[in-house]
Short mmCIF file of C-alpha atoms in Angstrom, two decimals:
data_model
loop_
_atom_site.label_atom_id
_atom_site.label_comp_id
_atom_site.label_asym_id
_atom_site.label_seq_id
_atom_site.Cartn_x
_atom_site.Cartn_y
_atom_site.Cartn_z
CA UNK A 1059 -68.66 6.17 -116.76
CA UNK A 1060 -70.50 6.37 -113.43
CA UNK A 1061 -73.12 9.10 -113.23
CA UNK A 1062 -72.19 11.91 -110.79
CA UNK A 1063 -75.28 11.27 -108.64
CA UNK A 1064 -74.54 7.55 -108.47
CA UNK A 1065 -70.93 8.24 -107.50
CA UNK A 1066 -72.12 10.55 -104.73
CA UNK A 1067 -74.48 7.86 -103.42
CA UNK A 1068 -71.61 5.39 -103.29
CA UNK A 1069 -69.42 7.89 -101.44
CA UNK A 1070 -72.24 8.73 -99.04
CA UNK A 1071 -72.74 5.05 -98.22
CA UNK A 1072 -69.03 4.53 -97.62
CA UNK A 1073 -68.89 7.66 -95.46
CA UNK A 1074 -71.83 6.49 -93.36
CA UNK A 1075 -70.33 3.03 -92.93
CA UNK A 1076 -67.02 4.51 -91.84
CA UNK A 1077 -68.80 6.85 -89.43
CA UNK A 1078 -70.59 3.88 -87.84
CA UNK A 1079 -67.32 1.93 -87.65
CA UNK A 1080 -65.61 4.84 -85.85
CA UNK A 1081 -68.52 5.47 -83.43
CA UNK A 1082 -67.37 4.83 -79.87
CA UNK A 1083 -70.69 4.89 -78.01
CA UNK A 1084 -72.44 1.50 -78.30
CA UNK A 1085 -75.92 3.04 -78.45
CA UNK A 1086 -74.82 5.53 -81.10
CA UNK A 1087 -73.12 2.82 -83.14
CA UNK A 1088 -76.26 0.69 -83.13
CA UNK A 1089 -78.38 3.70 -84.17
CA UNK A 1090 -76.07 4.46 -87.09
CA UNK A 1091 -75.95 0.84 -88.21
CA UNK A 1092 -79.74 0.57 -88.15
CA UNK A 1093 -79.96 3.67 -90.37
CA UNK A 1094 -77.55 2.42 -93.05
CA UNK A 1095 -78.96 1.84 -96.50
CA UNK A 1096 -76.88 0.28 -99.24
CA UNK A 1097 -76.96 2.53 -102.29
CA UNK A 1098 -74.30 0.77 -104.31
CA UNK A 1099 -70.99 -1.03 -104.40
CA UNK A 1100 -68.07 0.67 -102.70
CA UNK A 1101 -65.58 1.89 -105.29
CA UNK A 1102 -61.80 1.86 -105.07
CA UNK A 1103 -59.92 4.32 -102.86
CA UNK A 1104 -62.98 6.06 -101.47
CA UNK A 1105 -62.11 6.11 -97.78
CA UNK A 1106 -59.38 4.55 -95.64
CA UNK A 1107 -60.42 1.96 -93.05
CA UNK A 1108 -59.00 2.40 -89.55
CA UNK A 1109 -56.65 -0.02 -87.85
CA UNK A 1110 -58.67 0.34 -84.65
CA UNK A 1111 -62.48 0.63 -84.70
CA UNK A 1112 -64.57 2.91 -82.57
CA UNK A 1113 -65.29 1.35 -79.19
CA UNK A 1114 -66.03 2.59 -75.68
CA UNK A 1115 -63.41 3.08 -72.97
CA UNK A 1116 -64.87 0.07 -71.20
CA UNK A 1117 -64.63 -2.88 -71.18
CA UNK A 1118 -60.94 -2.93 -70.34
CA UNK A 1119 -59.14 -5.09 -72.89
CA UNK A 1120 -56.69 -7.58 -71.39
CA UNK A 1121 -54.80 -10.67 -72.50
CA UNK A 1122 -57.07 -13.77 -72.58
CA UNK A 1123 -55.12 -15.42 -69.76
CA UNK A 1124 -55.90 -12.44 -67.51
CA UNK A 1125 -59.66 -12.82 -67.85
CA UNK A 1126 -61.41 -13.99 -64.67
CA UNK A 1127 -62.14 -17.68 -64.45
CA UNK A 1128 -65.65 -18.56 -65.53
CA UNK A 1129 -68.30 -19.22 -62.91
CA UNK A 1130 -71.16 -21.69 -62.81
CA UNK A 1131 -74.20 -20.69 -64.84
CA UNK A 1132 -76.36 -21.59 -61.86
CA UNK A 1133 -75.22 -18.29 -60.32
CA UNK A 1134 -76.23 -14.84 -61.53
CA UNK A 1135 -72.57 -13.81 -61.58
CA UNK A 1136 -71.77 -16.76 -63.84
CA UNK A 1137 -74.59 -15.97 -66.25
CA UNK A 1138 -73.64 -12.29 -66.28
CA UNK A 1139 -70.04 -13.16 -67.14
CA UNK A 1140 -71.18 -15.43 -69.98
CA UNK A 1141 -73.61 -12.90 -71.42
CA UNK A 1142 -71.02 -10.13 -71.12
CA UNK A 1143 -68.51 -12.23 -73.07
CA UNK A 1144 -71.12 -12.90 -75.76
CA UNK A 1145 -72.11 -9.22 -75.91
CA UNK A 1146 -68.44 -8.33 -76.43
CA UNK A 1147 -68.23 -10.82 -79.28
CA UNK A 1148 -71.34 -9.36 -80.89
CA UNK A 1149 -70.10 -5.77 -80.48
CA UNK A 1150 -66.87 -6.73 -82.21
CA UNK A 1151 -68.87 -8.57 -84.87
CA UNK A 1152 -70.64 -5.28 -85.70
CA UNK A 1153 -67.26 -3.68 -86.31
CA UNK A 1154 -66.05 -6.66 -88.33
CA UNK A 1155 -69.07 -6.48 -90.63
CA UNK A 1156 -68.68 -2.71 -91.06
CA UNK A 1157 -64.99 -3.22 -91.78
CA UNK A 1158 -65.87 -5.79 -94.45
CA UNK A 1159 -68.12 -3.17 -96.03
CA UNK A 1160 -65.63 -0.33 -96.29
CA UNK A 1161 -62.28 -2.14 -96.50
CA UNK A 1162 -62.91 -4.36 -99.53
CA UNK A 1163 -63.83 -2.42 -102.64
CA UNK A 1164 -65.10 -3.04 -106.17
CA UNK A 1165 -67.01 -6.19 -105.30
CA UNK A 1166 -70.54 -6.94 -106.57
CA UNK A 1167 -73.41 -4.92 -105.10
CA UNK A 1168 -74.80 -8.10 -103.50
CA UNK A 1169 -71.65 -8.37 -101.37
CA UNK A 1170 -72.35 -5.00 -99.74
CA UNK A 1171 -76.02 -5.81 -99.31
CA UNK A 1172 -75.12 -9.09 -97.61
CA UNK A 1173 -72.60 -7.58 -95.21
CA UNK A 1174 -74.91 -4.70 -94.35
CA UNK A 1175 -77.48 -7.31 -93.37
CA UNK A 1176 -74.85 -9.01 -91.20
CA UNK A 1177 -73.90 -5.71 -89.53
CA UNK A 1178 -77.51 -4.89 -88.77
CA UNK A 1179 -78.23 -8.35 -87.37
CA UNK A 1180 -75.10 -8.28 -85.23
CA UNK A 1181 -76.26 -4.92 -83.87
CA UNK A 1182 -79.59 -6.45 -82.88
CA UNK A 1183 -77.79 -9.35 -81.18
CA UNK A 1184 -75.75 -6.88 -79.16
CA UNK A 1185 -78.86 -4.94 -78.16
CA UNK A 1186 -80.58 -8.13 -76.99
CA UNK A 1187 -77.58 -9.28 -74.95
CA UNK A 1188 -77.03 -5.82 -73.49
CA UNK A 1189 -80.67 -5.76 -72.45
CA UNK A 1190 -80.15 -8.99 -70.53
CA UNK A 1191 -77.12 -7.49 -68.78
CA UNK A 1192 -79.06 -4.38 -67.86
CA UNK A 1193 -81.95 -6.47 -66.54
CA UNK A 1194 -79.43 -8.10 -64.20
CA UNK A 1195 -78.36 -4.71 -62.86
CA UNK A 1196 -75.20 -4.27 -64.92
CA UNK A 1197 -74.12 -3.24 -68.39
CA UNK A 1198 -71.71 -3.92 -71.18
CA UNK A 1199 -68.26 -2.80 -70.06
CA UNK A 1200 -68.58 -3.96 -66.47
CA UNK A 1201 -66.14 -6.85 -66.98
CA UNK A 1202 -62.80 -7.03 -68.81
CA UNK A 1203 -62.60 -8.61 -72.25
CA UNK A 1204 -59.97 -9.32 -74.88
CA UNK A 1205 -59.37 -8.13 -78.43
CA UNK A 1206 -58.93 -11.44 -80.22
CA UNK A 1207 -61.76 -10.96 -82.69
CA UNK A 1208 -60.48 -7.61 -83.95
CA UNK A 1209 -56.97 -9.02 -84.15
CA UNK A 1210 -58.39 -11.44 -86.71
CA UNK A 1211 -59.76 -8.47 -88.66
CA UNK A 1212 -56.26 -7.07 -88.92
CA UNK A 1213 -54.79 -10.46 -89.82
CA UNK A 1214 -57.17 -10.63 -92.80
CA UNK A 1215 -57.19 -6.93 -93.70
CA UNK A 1216 -55.41 -7.24 -97.03
CA UNK A 1217 -57.55 -9.88 -98.74
CA UNK A 1218 -61.33 -10.39 -98.74
CA UNK A 1219 -60.84 -14.06 -99.63
CA UNK A 1220 -58.89 -14.62 -96.41
CA UNK A 1221 -61.46 -12.62 -94.43
CA UNK A 1222 -64.34 -14.72 -95.78
CA UNK A 1223 -62.48 -17.97 -95.08
CA UNK A 1224 -61.19 -17.22 -91.62
CA UNK A 1225 -63.83 -15.11 -89.91
CA UNK A 1226 -67.31 -16.35 -90.86
CA UNK A 1227 -66.13 -19.87 -91.76
CA UNK A 1228 -63.99 -20.33 -88.62
CA UNK A 1229 -64.92 -17.97 -85.79
CA UNK A 1230 -68.64 -17.70 -86.51
CA UNK A 1231 -68.85 -21.35 -87.51
CA UNK A 1232 -67.38 -22.28 -84.13
CA UNK A 1233 -70.27 -20.37 -82.61
CA UNK A 1234 -72.64 -22.72 -84.43
CA UNK A 1235 -70.93 -25.62 -82.66
CA UNK A 1236 -71.07 -24.27 -79.12
CA UNK A 1237 -74.21 -22.12 -78.93
CA UNK A 1238 -76.76 -24.98 -78.70
CA UNK A 1239 -75.06 -26.41 -75.60
CA UNK A 1240 -74.89 -22.96 -73.97
CA UNK A 1241 -78.56 -22.41 -74.75
CA UNK A 1242 -79.52 -25.76 -73.24
CA UNK A 1243 -77.58 -25.05 -70.07
CA UNK A 1244 -79.30 -21.69 -69.69
CA UNK A 1245 -82.64 -23.43 -70.03
CA UNK A 1246 -81.60 -25.95 -67.41
CA UNK A 1247 -80.86 -23.22 -64.87
CA UNK A 1248 -84.17 -21.49 -65.64
CA UNK A 1249 -82.95 -18.53 -67.70
CA UNK A 1250 -85.41 -18.88 -70.55
CA UNK A 1251 -84.99 -15.24 -71.62
CA UNK A 1252 -81.26 -15.67 -72.25
CA UNK A 1253 -81.88 -19.02 -73.96
CA UNK A 1254 -84.38 -17.37 -76.33
CA UNK A 1255 -81.85 -14.68 -77.24
CA UNK A 1256 -79.23 -17.31 -78.03
CA UNK A 1257 -81.74 -19.18 -80.20
CA UNK A 1258 -82.29 -16.01 -82.24
CA UNK A 1259 -78.54 -15.46 -82.52
CA UNK A 1260 -77.93 -19.07 -83.56
CA UNK A 1261 -80.49 -18.79 -86.37
CA UNK A 1262 -78.99 -15.58 -87.73
CA UNK A 1263 -75.42 -16.84 -87.45
CA UNK A 1264 -76.18 -19.73 -89.79
CA UNK A 1265 -76.98 -17.12 -92.39
CA UNK A 1266 -73.81 -15.18 -91.64
CA UNK A 1267 -71.68 -18.28 -92.12
CA UNK A 1268 -73.53 -19.00 -95.36
CA UNK A 1269 -72.80 -15.47 -96.58
CA UNK A 1270 -69.13 -15.97 -95.80
CA UNK A 1271 -69.12 -19.31 -97.60
CA UNK A 1272 -70.81 -17.82 -100.66
CA UNK A 1273 -68.34 -14.96 -101.05
CA UNK A 1274 -65.36 -17.16 -100.24
CA UNK A 1275 -66.33 -19.48 -103.09
CA UNK A 1276 -67.07 -16.53 -105.37
CA UNK A 1277 -63.60 -15.11 -104.78
CA UNK A 1278 -61.97 -18.51 -105.25
CA UNK A 1279 -63.78 -18.90 -108.56
CA UNK A 1280 -62.70 -15.43 -109.67
CA UNK A 1281 -59.07 -16.39 -109.00
CA UNK A 1282 -59.26 -19.87 -110.46
CA UNK A 1283 -58.74 -21.54 -107.08
CA UNK A 1284 -60.21 -24.74 -105.72
CA UNK A 1285 -62.31 -23.58 -102.74
CA UNK A 1286 -61.96 -26.71 -100.60
CA UNK A 1287 -58.21 -26.94 -101.10
CA UNK A 1288 -57.79 -23.20 -100.47
CA UNK A 1289 -59.82 -23.33 -97.26
CA UNK A 1290 -57.77 -26.22 -95.95
CA UNK A 1291 -54.51 -24.52 -96.90
CA UNK A 1292 -55.48 -21.26 -95.19
CA UNK A 1293 -56.35 -23.08 -91.98
CA UNK A 1294 -53.12 -25.02 -91.99
CA UNK A 1295 -50.99 -21.95 -92.70
CA UNK A 1296 -52.77 -19.25 -90.70
CA UNK A 1297 -54.20 -20.81 -87.55
CA UNK A 1298 -52.80 -21.90 -84.25
CA UNK A 1299 -54.73 -24.07 -81.84
CA UNK A 1300 -56.71 -27.23 -82.39
CA UNK A 1301 -60.01 -28.10 -83.97
CA UNK A 1302 -62.51 -28.85 -81.24
CA UNK A 1303 -65.68 -30.86 -81.43
CA UNK A 1304 -68.37 -31.79 -81.52
CA UNK A 1305 -69.15 -30.07 -84.79
CA UNK A 1306 -72.71 -28.94 -85.49
CA UNK A 1307 -72.86 -30.72 -88.84
CA UNK A 1308 -76.36 -29.71 -89.90
CA UNK A 1309 -75.79 -26.09 -88.94
CA UNK A 1310 -72.48 -26.07 -90.80
CA UNK A 1311 -74.14 -27.59 -93.86
CA UNK A 1312 -76.70 -24.80 -93.72
CA UNK A 1313 -73.74 -22.42 -93.47
CA UNK A 1314 -72.30 -23.65 -96.76
CA UNK A 1315 -69.73 -26.25 -95.69
CA UNK A 1316 -69.23 -29.07 -98.18
CA UNK A 1317 -69.26 -32.72 -97.15
CA UNK A 1318 -65.56 -32.94 -97.95
CA UNK A 1319 -64.79 -29.99 -95.69
CA UNK A 1320 -66.85 -31.50 -92.88
CA UNK A 1321 -65.12 -34.85 -93.28
CA UNK A 1322 -61.70 -33.22 -93.03
CA UNK A 1323 -62.71 -31.17 -89.99
CA UNK A 1324 -64.09 -34.28 -88.28
CA UNK A 1325 -60.83 -36.09 -88.94
CA UNK A 1326 -58.93 -33.22 -87.35
CA UNK A 1327 -61.23 -33.36 -84.30
CA UNK A 1328 -60.68 -37.10 -83.97
CA UNK A 1329 -56.91 -36.69 -84.23
CA UNK A 1330 -56.90 -33.55 -82.05
CA UNK A 1331 -54.95 -31.73 -84.73
CA UNK A 1332 -54.34 -28.04 -85.27
CA UNK A 1333 -55.33 -25.54 -86.59
CA UNK A 1334 -58.70 -23.77 -86.44
CA UNK A 1335 -59.61 -22.16 -83.19
CA UNK A 1336 -59.06 -18.44 -82.68
CA UNK A 1337 -59.12 -16.77 -79.27
CA UNK A 1338 -62.56 -15.23 -79.69
CA UNK A 1339 -64.09 -18.60 -80.50
CA UNK A 1340 -62.22 -20.18 -77.63
CA UNK A 1341 -63.73 -17.59 -75.31
CA UNK A 1342 -67.19 -18.62 -76.41
CA UNK A 1343 -66.51 -22.35 -76.21
CA UNK A 1344 -64.91 -22.00 -72.79
CA UNK A 1345 -68.32 -21.33 -71.31
CA UNK A 1346 -69.84 -24.56 -72.55
#
């Protein structure tokens, strides 16, 4: 039986995670996430996770097709639009990591430690990108955005195996593919500060994808499933869109993709087959 003090620590951690998830002010959310300390695995039926996370009134959320057309990165307006889109992705990634902490219960302690690390790193990414926006005379919320990334959270809300397969191993992995080219283009137009931020993000995201891969394989093993076959099946059944290249093979290997998975994904790229891309990843790749 769990000791009363230990049970209270677990409940306190879950309460603090939920409070951070529900926080609407970006600065306040970041402060709460930075202060989180994992005291133990989240136990069953502690706290309900919300269907909608805490987020500010702005940016206005619109359908992807209603977003303004991207502008050239050689202009400040174009760079601001890109960095705003990336900041929105990172803000949503904070909520996704917090959701993974409080929604999925009775997993090993290391799971909660890993996803707390992800949440805290995503918070730092958001702070860095927001700082770039503020240095340009604007702020997060100045442009409209869409809700595709959180829609994926709801699509995978009932099963941590699906969440691990389809968020870190698809959406974040797509970021590994497109971020180097964005970073190089920012360097070309002389924005070395933004390029340095993207280099930091790229490094951390490899670890996030690797965490997703680890827990996806753990859950497959627990259920007696073949991980490669299950990943392929989930993509074929759950995703619209097409696999886009080029794939960042070394980064994906570092993120835990097997050679067989990479071979299959490359075949899909060559044949321009569906499925993989989600709207949030498409938003990022659209700026390349």
